[in-house]
Short mmCIF file of C-alpha atoms in Angstrom, two decimals:
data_model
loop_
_atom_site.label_atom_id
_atom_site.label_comp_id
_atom_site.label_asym_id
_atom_site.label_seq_id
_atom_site.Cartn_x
_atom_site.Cartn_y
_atom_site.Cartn_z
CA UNK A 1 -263.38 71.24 138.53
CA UNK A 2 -265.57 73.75 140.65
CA UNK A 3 -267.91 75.61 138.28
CA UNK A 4 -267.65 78.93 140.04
CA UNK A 5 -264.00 78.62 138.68
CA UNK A 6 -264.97 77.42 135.09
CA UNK A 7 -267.37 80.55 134.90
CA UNK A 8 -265.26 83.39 136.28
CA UNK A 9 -261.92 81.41 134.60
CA UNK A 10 -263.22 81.24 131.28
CA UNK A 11 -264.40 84.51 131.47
CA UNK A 12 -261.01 85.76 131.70
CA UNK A 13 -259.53 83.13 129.15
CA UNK A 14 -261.23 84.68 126.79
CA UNK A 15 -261.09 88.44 127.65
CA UNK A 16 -257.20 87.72 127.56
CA UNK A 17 -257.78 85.87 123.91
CA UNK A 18 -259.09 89.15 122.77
CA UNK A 19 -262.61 87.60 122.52
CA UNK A 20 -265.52 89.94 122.28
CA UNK A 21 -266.94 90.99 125.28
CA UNK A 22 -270.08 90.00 124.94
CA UNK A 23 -269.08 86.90 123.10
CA UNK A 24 -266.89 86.36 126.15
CA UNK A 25 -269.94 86.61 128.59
CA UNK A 26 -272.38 84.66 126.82
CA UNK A 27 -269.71 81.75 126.12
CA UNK A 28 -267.94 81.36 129.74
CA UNK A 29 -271.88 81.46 131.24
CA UNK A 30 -272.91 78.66 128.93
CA UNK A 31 -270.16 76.56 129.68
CA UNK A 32 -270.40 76.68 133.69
CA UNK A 33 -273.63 76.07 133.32
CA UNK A 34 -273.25 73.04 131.31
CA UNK A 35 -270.51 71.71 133.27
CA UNK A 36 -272.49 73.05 136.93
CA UNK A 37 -275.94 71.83 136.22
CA UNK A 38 -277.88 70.22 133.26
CA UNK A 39 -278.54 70.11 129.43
CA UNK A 40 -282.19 71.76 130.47
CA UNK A 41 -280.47 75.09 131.65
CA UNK A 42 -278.37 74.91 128.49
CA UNK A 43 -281.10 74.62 126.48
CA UNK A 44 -283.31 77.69 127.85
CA UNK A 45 -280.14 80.03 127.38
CA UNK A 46 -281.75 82.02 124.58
CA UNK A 47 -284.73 82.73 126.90
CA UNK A 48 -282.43 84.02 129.10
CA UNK A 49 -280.78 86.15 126.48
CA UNK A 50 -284.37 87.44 125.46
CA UNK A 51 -285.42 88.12 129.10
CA UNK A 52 -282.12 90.05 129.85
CA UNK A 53 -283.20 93.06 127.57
CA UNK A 54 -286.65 92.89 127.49
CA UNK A 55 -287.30 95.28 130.17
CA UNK A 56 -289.27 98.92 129.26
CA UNK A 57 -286.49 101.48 131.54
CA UNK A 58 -284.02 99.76 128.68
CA UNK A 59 -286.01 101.50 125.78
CA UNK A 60 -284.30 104.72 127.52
CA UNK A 61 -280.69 103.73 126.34
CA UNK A 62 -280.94 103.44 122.48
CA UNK A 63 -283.53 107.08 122.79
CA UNK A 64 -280.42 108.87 123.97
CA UNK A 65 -277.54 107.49 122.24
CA UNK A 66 -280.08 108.40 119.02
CA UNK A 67 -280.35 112.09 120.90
CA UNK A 68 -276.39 112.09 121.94
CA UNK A 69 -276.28 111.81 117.69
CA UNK A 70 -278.87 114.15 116.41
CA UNK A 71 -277.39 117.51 118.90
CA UNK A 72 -273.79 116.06 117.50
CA UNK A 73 -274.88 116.96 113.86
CA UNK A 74 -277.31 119.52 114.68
CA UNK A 75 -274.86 121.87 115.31
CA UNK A 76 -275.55 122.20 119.00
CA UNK A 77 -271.43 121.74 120.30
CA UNK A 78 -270.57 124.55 117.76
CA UNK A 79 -272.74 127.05 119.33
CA UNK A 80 -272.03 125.87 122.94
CA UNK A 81 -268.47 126.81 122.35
CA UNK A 82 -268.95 130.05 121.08
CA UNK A 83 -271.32 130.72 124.38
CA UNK A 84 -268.18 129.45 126.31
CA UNK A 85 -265.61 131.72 124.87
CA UNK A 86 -267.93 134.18 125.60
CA UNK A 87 -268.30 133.38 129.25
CA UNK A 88 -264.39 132.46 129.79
CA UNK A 89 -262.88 135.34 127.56
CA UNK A 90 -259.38 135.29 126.35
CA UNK A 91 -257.11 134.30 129.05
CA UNK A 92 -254.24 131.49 129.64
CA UNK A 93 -256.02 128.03 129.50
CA UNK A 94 -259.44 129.49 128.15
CA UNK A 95 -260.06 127.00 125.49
CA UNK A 96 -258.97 124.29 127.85
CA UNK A 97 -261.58 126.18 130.53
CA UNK A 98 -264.54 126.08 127.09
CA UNK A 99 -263.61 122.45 126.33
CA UNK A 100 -264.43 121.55 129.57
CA UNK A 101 -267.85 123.43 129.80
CA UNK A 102 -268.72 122.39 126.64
CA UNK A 103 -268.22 118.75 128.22
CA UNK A 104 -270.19 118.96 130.64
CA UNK A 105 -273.25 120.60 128.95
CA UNK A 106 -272.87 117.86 126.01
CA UNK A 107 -272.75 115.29 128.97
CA UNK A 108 -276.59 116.39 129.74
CA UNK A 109 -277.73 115.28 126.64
CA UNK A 110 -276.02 112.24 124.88
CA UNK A 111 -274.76 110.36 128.18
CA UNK A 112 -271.99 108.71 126.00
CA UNK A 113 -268.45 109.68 127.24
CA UNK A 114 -267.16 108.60 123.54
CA UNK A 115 -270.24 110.45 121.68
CA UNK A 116 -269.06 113.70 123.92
CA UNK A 117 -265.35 113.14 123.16
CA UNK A 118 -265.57 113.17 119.27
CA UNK A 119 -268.48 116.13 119.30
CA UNK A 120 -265.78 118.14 121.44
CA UNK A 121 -262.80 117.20 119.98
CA UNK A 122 -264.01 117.30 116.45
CA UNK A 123 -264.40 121.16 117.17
CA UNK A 124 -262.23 122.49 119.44
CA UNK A 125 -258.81 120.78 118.52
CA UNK A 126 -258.50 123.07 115.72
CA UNK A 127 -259.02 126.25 117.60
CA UNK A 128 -256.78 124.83 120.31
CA UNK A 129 -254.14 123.91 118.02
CA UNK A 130 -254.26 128.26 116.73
CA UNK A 131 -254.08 129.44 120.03
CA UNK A 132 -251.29 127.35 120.79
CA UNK A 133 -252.51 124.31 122.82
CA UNK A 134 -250.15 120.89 122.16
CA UNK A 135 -252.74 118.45 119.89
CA UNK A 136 -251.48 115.91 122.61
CA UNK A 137 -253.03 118.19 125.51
CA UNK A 138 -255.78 118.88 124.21
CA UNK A 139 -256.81 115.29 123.17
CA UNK A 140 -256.11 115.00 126.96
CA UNK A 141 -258.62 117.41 128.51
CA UNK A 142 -261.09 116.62 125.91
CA UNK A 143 -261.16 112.98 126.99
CA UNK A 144 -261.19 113.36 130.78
CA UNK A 145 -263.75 116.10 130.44
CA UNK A 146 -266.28 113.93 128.54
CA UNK A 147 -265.72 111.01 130.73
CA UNK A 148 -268.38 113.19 133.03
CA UNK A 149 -271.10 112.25 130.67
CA UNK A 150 -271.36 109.14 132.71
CA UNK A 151 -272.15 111.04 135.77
CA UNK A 152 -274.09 114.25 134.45
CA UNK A 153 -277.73 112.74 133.68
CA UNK A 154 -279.08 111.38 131.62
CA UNK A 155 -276.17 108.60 132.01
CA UNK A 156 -276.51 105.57 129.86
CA UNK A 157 -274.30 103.72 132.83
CA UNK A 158 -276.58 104.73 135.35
CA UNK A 159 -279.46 103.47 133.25
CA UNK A 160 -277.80 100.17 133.20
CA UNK A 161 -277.07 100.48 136.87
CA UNK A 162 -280.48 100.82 137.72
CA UNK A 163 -281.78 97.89 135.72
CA UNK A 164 -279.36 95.45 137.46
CA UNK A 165 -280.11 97.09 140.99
CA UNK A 166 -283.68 95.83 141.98
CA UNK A 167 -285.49 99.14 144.03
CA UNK A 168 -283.11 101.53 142.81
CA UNK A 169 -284.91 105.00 141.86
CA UNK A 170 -283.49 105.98 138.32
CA UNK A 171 -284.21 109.63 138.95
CA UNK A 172 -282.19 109.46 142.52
CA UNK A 173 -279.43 108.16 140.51
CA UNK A 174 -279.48 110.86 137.77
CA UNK A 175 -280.07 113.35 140.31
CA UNK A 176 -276.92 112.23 142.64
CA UNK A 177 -274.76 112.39 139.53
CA UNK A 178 -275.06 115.99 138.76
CA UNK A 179 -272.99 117.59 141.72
CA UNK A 180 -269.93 114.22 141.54
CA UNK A 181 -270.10 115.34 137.66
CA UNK A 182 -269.45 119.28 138.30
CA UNK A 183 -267.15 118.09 140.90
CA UNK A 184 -264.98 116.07 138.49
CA UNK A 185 -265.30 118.75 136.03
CA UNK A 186 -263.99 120.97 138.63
CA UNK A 187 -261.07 118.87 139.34
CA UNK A 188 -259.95 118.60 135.71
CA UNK A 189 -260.38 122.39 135.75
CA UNK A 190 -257.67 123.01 138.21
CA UNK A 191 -254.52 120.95 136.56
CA UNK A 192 -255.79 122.52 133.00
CA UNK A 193 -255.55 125.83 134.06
CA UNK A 194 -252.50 125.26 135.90
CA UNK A 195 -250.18 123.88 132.87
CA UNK A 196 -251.75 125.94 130.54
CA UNK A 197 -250.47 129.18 132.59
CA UNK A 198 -246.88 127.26 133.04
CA UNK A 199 -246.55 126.48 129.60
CA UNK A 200 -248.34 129.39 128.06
CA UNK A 201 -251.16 128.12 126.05
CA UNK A 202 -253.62 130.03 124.82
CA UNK A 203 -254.27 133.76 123.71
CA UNK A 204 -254.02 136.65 126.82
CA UNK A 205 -255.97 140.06 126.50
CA UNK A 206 -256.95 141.04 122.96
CA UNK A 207 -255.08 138.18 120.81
CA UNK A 208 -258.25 136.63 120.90
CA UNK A 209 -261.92 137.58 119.94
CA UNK A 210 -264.26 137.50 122.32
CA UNK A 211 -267.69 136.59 120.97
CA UNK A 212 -270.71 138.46 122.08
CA UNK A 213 -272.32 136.99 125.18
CA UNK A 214 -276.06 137.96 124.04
CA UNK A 215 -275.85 137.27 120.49
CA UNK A 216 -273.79 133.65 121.97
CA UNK A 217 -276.41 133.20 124.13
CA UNK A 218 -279.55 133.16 122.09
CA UNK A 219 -277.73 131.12 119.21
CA UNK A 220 -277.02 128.56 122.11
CA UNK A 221 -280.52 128.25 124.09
CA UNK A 222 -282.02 125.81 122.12
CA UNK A 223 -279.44 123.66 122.55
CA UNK A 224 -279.46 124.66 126.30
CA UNK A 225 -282.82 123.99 126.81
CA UNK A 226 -282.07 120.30 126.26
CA UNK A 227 -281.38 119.17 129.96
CA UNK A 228 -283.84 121.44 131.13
CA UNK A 229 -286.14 119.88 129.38
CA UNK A 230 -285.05 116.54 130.37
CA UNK A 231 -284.33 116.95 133.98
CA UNK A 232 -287.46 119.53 134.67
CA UNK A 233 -289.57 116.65 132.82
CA UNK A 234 -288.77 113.76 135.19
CA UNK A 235 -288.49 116.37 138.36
CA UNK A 236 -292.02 117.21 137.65
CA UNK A 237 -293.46 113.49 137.02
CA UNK A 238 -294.45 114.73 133.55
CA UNK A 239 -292.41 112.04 132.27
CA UNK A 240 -290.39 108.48 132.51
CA UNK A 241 -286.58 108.36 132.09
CA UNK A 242 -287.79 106.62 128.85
CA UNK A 243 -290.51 108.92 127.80
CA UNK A 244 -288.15 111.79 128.54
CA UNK A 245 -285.29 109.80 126.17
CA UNK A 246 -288.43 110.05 123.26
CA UNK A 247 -288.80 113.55 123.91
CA UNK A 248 -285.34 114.52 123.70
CA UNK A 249 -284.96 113.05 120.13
CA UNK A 250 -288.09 114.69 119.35
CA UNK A 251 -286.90 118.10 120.37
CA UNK A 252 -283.56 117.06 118.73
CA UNK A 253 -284.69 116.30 115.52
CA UNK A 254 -286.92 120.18 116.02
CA UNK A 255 -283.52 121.76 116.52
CA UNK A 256 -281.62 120.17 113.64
CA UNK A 257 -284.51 120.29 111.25
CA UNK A 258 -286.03 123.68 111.87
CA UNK A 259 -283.95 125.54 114.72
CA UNK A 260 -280.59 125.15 113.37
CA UNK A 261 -281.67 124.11 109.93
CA UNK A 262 -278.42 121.96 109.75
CA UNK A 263 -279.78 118.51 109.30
CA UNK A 264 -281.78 117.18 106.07
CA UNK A 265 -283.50 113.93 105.59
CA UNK A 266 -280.26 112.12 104.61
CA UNK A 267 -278.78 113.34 107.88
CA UNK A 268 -281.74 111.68 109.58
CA UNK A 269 -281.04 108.50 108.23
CA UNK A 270 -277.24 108.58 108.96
CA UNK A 271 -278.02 109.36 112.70
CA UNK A 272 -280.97 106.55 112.63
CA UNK A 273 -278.88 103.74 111.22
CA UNK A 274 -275.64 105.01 113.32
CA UNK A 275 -277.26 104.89 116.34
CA UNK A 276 -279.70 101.60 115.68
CA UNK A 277 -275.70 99.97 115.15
CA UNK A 278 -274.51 101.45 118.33
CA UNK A 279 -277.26 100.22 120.43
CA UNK A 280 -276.99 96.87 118.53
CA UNK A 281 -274.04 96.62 120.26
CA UNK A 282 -274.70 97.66 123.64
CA UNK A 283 -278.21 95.57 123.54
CA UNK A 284 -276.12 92.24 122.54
CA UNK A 285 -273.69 92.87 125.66
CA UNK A 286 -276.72 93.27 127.77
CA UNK A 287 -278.43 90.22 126.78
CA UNK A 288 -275.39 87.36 126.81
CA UNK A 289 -274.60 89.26 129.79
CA UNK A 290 -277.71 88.23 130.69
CA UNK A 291 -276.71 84.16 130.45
CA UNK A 292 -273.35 85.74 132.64
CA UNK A 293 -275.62 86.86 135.35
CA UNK A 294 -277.70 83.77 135.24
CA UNK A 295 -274.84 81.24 135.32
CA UNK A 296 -273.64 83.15 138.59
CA UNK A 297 -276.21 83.51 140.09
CA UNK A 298 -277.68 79.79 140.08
CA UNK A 299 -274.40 78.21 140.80
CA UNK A 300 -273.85 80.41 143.92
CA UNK A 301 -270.41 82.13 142.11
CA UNK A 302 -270.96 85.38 143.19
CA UNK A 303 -271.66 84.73 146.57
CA UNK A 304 -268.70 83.20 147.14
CA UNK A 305 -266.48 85.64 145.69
CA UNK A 306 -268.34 88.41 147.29
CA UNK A 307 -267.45 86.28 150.71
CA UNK A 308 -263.80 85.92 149.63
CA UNK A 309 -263.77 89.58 149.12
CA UNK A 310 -265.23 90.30 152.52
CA UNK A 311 -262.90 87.67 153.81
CA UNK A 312 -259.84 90.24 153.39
CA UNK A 313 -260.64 92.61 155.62
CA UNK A 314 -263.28 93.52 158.46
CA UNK A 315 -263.07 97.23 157.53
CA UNK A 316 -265.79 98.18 155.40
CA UNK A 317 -263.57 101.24 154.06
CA UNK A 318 -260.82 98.97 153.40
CA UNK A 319 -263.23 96.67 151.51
CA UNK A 320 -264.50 99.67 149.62
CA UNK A 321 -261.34 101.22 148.56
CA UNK A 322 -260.65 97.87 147.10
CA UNK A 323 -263.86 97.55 145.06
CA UNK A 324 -262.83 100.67 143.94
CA UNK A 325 -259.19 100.00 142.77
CA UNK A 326 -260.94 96.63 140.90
CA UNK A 327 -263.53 98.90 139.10
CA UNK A 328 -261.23 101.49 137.96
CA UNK A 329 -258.58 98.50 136.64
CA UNK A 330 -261.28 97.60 135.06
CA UNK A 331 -262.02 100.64 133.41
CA UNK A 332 -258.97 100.99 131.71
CA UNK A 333 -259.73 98.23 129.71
CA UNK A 334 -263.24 97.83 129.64
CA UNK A 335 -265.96 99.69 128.23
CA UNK A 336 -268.39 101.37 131.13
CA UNK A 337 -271.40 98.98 130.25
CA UNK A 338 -269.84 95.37 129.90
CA UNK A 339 -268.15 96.62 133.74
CA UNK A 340 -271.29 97.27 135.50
CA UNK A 341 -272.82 93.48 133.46
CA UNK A 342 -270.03 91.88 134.88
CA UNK A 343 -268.77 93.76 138.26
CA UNK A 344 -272.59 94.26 139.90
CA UNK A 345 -273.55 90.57 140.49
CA UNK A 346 -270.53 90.17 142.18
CA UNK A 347 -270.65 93.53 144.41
CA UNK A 348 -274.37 93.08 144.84
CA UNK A 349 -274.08 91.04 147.86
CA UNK A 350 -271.33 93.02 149.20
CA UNK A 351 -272.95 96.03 148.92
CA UNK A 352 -275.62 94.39 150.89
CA UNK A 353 -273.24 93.01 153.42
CA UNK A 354 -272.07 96.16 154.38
CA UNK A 355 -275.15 98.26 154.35
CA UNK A 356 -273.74 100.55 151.72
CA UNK A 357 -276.15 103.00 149.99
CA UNK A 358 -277.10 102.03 146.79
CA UNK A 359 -277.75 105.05 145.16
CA UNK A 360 -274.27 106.28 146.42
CA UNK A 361 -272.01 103.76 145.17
CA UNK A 362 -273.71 103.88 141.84
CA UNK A 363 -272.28 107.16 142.04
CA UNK A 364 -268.78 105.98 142.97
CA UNK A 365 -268.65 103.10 140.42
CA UNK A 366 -269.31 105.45 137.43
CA UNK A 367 -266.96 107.69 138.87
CA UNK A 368 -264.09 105.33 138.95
CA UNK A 369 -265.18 104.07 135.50
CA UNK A 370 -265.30 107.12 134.12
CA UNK A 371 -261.66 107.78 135.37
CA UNK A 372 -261.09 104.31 133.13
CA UNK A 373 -262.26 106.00 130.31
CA UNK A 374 -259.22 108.12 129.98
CA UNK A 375 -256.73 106.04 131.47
CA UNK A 376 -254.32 103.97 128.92
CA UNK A 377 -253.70 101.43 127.57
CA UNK A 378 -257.58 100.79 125.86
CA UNK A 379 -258.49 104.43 127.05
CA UNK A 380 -261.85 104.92 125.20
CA UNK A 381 -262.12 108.39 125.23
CA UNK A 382 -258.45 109.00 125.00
CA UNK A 383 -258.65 107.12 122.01
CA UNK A 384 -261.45 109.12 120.50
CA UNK A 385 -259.70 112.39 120.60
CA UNK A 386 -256.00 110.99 119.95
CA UNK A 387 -257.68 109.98 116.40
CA UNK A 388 -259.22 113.66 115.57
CA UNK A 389 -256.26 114.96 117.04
CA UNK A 390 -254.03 112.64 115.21
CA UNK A 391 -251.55 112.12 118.06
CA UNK A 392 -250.24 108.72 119.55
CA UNK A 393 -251.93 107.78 122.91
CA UNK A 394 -248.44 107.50 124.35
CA UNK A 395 -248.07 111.25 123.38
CA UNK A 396 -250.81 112.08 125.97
CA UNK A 397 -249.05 110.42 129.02
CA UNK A 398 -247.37 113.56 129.85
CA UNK A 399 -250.84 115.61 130.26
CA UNK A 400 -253.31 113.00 130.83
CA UNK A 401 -251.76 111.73 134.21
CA UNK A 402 -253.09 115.54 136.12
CA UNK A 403 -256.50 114.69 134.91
CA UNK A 404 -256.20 111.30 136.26
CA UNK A 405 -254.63 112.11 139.85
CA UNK A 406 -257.27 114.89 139.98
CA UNK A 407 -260.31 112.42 139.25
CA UNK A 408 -259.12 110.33 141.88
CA UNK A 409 -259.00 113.45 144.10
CA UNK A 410 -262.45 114.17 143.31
CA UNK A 411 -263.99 110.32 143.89
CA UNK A 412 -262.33 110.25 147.67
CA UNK A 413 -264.17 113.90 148.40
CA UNK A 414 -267.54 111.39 147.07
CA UNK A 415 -266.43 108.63 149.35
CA UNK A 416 -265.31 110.84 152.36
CA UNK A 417 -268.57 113.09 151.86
CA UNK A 418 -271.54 111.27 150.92
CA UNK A 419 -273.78 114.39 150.84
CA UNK A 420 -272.07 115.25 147.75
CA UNK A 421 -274.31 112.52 146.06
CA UNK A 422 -277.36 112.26 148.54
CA UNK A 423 -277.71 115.83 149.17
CA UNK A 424 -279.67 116.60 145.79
CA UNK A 425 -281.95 113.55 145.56
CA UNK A 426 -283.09 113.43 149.07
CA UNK A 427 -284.29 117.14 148.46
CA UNK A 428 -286.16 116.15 145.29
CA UNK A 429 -287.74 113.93 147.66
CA UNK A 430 -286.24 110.57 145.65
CA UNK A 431 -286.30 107.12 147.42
CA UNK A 432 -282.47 107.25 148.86
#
């Protein structure tokens, strides 16, 4: 039996089993390579393992889940929302308009699609649910709207991205994300505001309070001056991607601790040990995805299904649209991380093939896994807010299918225009 077929076979054996992911990796990697070369391999899989996550740039993706947690508690969404209803003002599909915002500025500081979704949902469900909104649509444009923390630096997917992508410039990549994830906010915009005017939801002219912009502002800045700090610190060369993760959980823990004076010690050891588990996770995946990557790449598997994929068609578009429709099946039922550990050696060569730019299908790839994040049946996101909001997911399907058709509106205007990525970095003068 060919051992590109035992690795990529057992692989999904035990995906279907209901096997951990990671477990799943490490498992189907170890057997092709037992079966594909010799008991010496086998034995030097845990220095595989090791090697896989000790790299510095991956320091960066434990800082920011820690940060994503720390302006979670701090009470950083809170205030961002009442800046929001200040800006939007009471009007048909205003919450839906401040959920979204709220999103998106949340997205430039945790860069977890599932950290943004519960900080959201956990506070504007309840206001949605007095002015009217169904729990069900809410849930709905709370979950596609954080799915744009994948895009909107800093990204833990585009972290991961650039790891597995020898040459690729990490700030290029954060940069290109930032216009794709206003565009996708954008796009979810439009089919919110539209059913929430056709259905009514929301207060109209003074059934609502509006909050004072000034007084909203200033209680907001600190937590605005998170990206800045962020993204001005690695446009300037002050800092790394993984010095700037530090800083931000420095300034985080500032904000919480003397800012907002919402967090005590105990609260620092709730986000320390929630976050060391979280990355736990994510740094286990990595490193048996590690063995994954090995087994493929030693035994020639990805080659040769990157050469059955090219085999299809000539047409580099057609071949793209394809790797697109794989990626986003696999979003629905895969987490963002474990897709890019298992999808890249394979497209790697591809993308090579076919000259595409690197920097701009990273863009593409966590914009069709971020549409995965809200799209049943596993629906990560979706399943985040269907929990606070203590719906069904199968009560979303009415509302969450806009978001979805809208998302794949948004990633064709990215394919069609590639200056919607590239434009940004190649002014900040990033390697393209």
């Amino acid at each position: 039996m060919s051992a590109h077929f035992i690795l990529l076979g057992s692989l999904f054996v035990f995906l279907i089993a209901g096997t951990p992911i990671s477990v799943a990796l490490g498992l189907s990697g170890v057997i092709a390579i037992f079966f594909g070369l010799d008991m010496d391999a086998v034995a030097n899989m845990g220095t595989i393992a090791y090697a896989s996550i000790a790299k510095y740039p991956l320091i960066a993706i434990p800082l920011f889940i820690l940060t994503g947690m720390i302006f979670e508690r701090s009470g950083v969404a809170e205030r961002l929302v009442e800046l929001s209803r200040a800006i939007v003002g009471p009007r048909r599909g205003g919450l839906a308009l401040v959920a979204i915002l709220v999103c998106l500025i949340m997205g430039g500081m945790s860069g977890s699609g599932p950290a943004d979704a519960a900080a959201v949902a956990t506070v504007m469900i309840p206001s949605m649910m007095k002015e009217g909104y169904p729990k069900a649509f809410s849930a709905s444009i709370i979950a596609a709207s954080a799915s744009t923390a994948i895009l909107i630096p800093p990204s833990i997917a585009l972290i991961v991205y650039s790891i597995m992508v020898p040459g690729v410039d990490l700030r290029a990549l954060f940069a290109a994300g930032l216009f794709p994830g206003l565009l996708a906010g954008l796009a979810i915009a439009v089919p919110a505001l539209i059913l929430s005017r056709r259905h009514g939801f929301g207060a109209e002219g003074g059934a609502a309070i509006r909050p004072p912009l000034g007084r909203s502002f200033v209680r907001a800045l600190p937590g605005l001056f998170a990206p800045v700090i962020i993204l001005g610190g690695l446009r300037s060369g002050l800092f790394t991607p993984t010095e700037a993760a530090a800083v931000a959980v420095f300034y985080g823990l500032i904000v919480g601790l003397i800012l907002h004076r919402s967090m005590g010690l105990r609260d620092i050891y709730n986000v320390l040990a929630e976050s060391a588990q979280i990355s736990a996770v994510v740094m286990i995946i990595i490193s048996l995805a590690g063995i994954f990557a090995f087994a493929g790449s030693i035994l020639g598997t990805f080659d040769v299904a990157a050469e059955y994929i090219l085999s299809i068609s000539e047409e580099p578009m057609i071949v793209l649209l394809l790797v697109m429709a794989l990626v986003l099946l696999a979003g629905m039922v895969l987490d963002g991380v474990s897709i890019y550990l298992i999808a890249l050696p394979l497209l790697m060569p591809i993308m090579a093939t076919l000259g595409w730019n690197q920097v701009w299908f990273g863009v593409l790839m966590a914009m069709n896994v971020a549409i995965g994040q809200f799209t049943p049946p596993v629906a990560v996101n979706l399943m985040v807010t269907a929990r606070i909001a203590n719906v069904p997911i199968e009560a979303t399907m009415r509302w969450i299918v806009w978001p979805i058709l809208a998302m794949i509106l948004s990633v064709g205007l990215v394919i069609a225009f590639p200056s919607i990525a590239l434009w940004l970095p190649t002014v900040l003068g990033y390697k393209v």
